[in-house]
mmCIF file of C-alpha atoms in Angstrom:
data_model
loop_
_atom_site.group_PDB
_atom_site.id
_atom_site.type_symbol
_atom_site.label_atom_id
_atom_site.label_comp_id
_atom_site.label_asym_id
_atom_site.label_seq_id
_atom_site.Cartn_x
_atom_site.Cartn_y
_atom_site.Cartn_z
ATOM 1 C CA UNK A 171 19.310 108.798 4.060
ATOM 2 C CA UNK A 172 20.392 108.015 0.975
ATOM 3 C CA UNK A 173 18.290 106.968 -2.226
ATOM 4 C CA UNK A 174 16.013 105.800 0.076
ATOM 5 C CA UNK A 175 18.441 103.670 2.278
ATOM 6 C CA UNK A 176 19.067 104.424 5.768
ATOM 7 C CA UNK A 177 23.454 105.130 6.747
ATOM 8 C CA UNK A 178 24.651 104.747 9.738
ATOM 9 C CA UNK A 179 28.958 104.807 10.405
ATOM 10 C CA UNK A 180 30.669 102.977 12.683
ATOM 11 C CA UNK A 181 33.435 104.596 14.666
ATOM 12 C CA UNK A 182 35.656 102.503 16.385
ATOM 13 C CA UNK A 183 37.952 104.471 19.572
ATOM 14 C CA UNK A 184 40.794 104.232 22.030
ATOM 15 C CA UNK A 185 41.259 107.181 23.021
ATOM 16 C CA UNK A 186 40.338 109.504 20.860
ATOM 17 C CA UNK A 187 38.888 112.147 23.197
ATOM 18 C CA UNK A 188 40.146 115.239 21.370
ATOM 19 C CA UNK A 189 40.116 113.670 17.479
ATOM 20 C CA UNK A 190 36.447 112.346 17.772
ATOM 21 C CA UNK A 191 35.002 115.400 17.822
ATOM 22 C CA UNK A 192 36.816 116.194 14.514
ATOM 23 C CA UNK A 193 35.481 113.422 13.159
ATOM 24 C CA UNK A 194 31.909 113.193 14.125
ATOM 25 C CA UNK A 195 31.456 117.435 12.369
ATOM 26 C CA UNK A 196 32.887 116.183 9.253
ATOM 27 C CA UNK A 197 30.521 113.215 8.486
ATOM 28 C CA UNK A 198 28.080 114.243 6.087
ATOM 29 C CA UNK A 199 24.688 115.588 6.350
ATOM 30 C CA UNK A 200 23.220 111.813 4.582
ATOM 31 C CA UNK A 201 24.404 109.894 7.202
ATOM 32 C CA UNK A 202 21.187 109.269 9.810
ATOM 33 C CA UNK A 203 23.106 107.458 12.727
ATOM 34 C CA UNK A 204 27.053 107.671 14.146
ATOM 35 C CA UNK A 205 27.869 104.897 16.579
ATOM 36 C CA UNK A 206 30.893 105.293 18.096
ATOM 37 C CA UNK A 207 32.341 102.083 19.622
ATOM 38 C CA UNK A 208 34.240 102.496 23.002
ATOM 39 C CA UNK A 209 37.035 99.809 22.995
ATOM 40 C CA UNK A 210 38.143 100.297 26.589
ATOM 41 C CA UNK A 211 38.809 104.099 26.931
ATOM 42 C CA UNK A 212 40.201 105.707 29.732
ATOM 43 C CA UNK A 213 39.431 109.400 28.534
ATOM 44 C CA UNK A 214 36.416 111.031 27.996
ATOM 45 C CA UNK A 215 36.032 109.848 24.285
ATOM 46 C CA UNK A 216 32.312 107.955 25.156
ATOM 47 C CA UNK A 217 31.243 111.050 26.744
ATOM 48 C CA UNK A 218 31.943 113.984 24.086
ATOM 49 C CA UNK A 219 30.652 111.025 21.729
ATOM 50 C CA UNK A 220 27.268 111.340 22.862
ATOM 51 C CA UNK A 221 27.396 115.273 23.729
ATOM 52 C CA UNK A 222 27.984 115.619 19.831
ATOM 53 C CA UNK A 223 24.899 112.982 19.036
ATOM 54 C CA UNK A 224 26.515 110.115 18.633
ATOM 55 C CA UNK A 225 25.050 106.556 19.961
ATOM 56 C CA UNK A 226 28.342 105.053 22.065
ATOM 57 C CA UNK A 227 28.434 101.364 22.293
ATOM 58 C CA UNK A 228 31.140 99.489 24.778
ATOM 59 C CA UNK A 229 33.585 96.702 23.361
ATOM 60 C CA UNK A 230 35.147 95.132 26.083
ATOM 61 C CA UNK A 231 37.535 92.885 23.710
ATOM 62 C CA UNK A 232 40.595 95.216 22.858
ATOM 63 C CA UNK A 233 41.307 95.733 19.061
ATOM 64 C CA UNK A 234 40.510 97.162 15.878
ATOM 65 C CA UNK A 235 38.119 94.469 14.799
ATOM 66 C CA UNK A 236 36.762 93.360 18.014
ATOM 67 C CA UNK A 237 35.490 97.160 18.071
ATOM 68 C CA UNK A 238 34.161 97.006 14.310
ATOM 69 C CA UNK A 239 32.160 94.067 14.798
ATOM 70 C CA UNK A 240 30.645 95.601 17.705
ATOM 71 C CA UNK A 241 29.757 98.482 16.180
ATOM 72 C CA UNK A 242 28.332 96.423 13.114
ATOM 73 C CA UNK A 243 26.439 93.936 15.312
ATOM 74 C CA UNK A 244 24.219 96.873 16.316
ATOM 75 C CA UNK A 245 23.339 97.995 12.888
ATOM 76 C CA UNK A 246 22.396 94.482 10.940
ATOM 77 C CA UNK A 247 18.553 94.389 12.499
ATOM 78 C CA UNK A 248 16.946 93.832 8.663
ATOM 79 C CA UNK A 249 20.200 92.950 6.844
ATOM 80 C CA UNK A 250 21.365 89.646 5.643
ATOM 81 C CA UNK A 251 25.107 89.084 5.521
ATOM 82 C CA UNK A 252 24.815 89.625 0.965
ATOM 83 C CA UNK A 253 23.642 93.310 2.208
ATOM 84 C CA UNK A 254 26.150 93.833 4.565
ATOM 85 C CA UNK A 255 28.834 93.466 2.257
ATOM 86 C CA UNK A 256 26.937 95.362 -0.395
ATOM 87 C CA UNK A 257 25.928 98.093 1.364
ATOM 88 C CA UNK A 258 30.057 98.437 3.071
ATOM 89 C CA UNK A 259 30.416 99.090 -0.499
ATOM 90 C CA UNK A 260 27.980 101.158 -1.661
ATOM 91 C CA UNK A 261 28.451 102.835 1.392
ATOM 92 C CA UNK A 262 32.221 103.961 0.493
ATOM 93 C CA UNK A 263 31.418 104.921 -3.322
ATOM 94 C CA UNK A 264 27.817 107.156 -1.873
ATOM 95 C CA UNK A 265 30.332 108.657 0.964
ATOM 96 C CA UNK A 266 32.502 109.325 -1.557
ATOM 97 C CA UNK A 267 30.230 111.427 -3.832
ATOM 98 C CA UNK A 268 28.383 113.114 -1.007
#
């Protein structure tokens, strides 16, 4: 949580069985919620995913932004495309000073 706003990051993965790990220790302590999106993996990238806490959610559609909007359509419950914009935003300057 930050200022009173909830964070949540988006992950998107092909692959990444041995670099997601990495990832997920390094995100900062304000962020409430990792989703990792699954875009057709063949490793065990889902599964160490969730061992580390994060929530894994399966894109069938192969690419970078099939994955992304996956991963977004998950988090907009209360948002209103104006917030999702702002908050992409605000979420890369907060990330930035965390």
């Amino acid at each position: 949580m930050h200022r009173g706003r909830r964070i949540s990051l988006v992950i998107p993965c092909y692959n990444e069985e041995l670099g997601v790990s990495a990832v997920i220790a390094r995100v900062p302590a304000a962020v409430d919620e990792v989703v990792v999106v699954d875009n057709g993996c063949t490793d065990r990238t889902a599964e160490v995913a969730r061992s580390l806490g994060a929530r894994v959610v399966v894109e069938t559609r192969r690419g970078y932004g099939a994955a992304y909007k996956a991963g977004l359509a998950t988090l907009r419950e209360g948002m209103t495309q104006g917030d999702l914009r702002n908050n992409i935003l605000a979420a890369y300057r907060a990330l930035g000073a965390l």
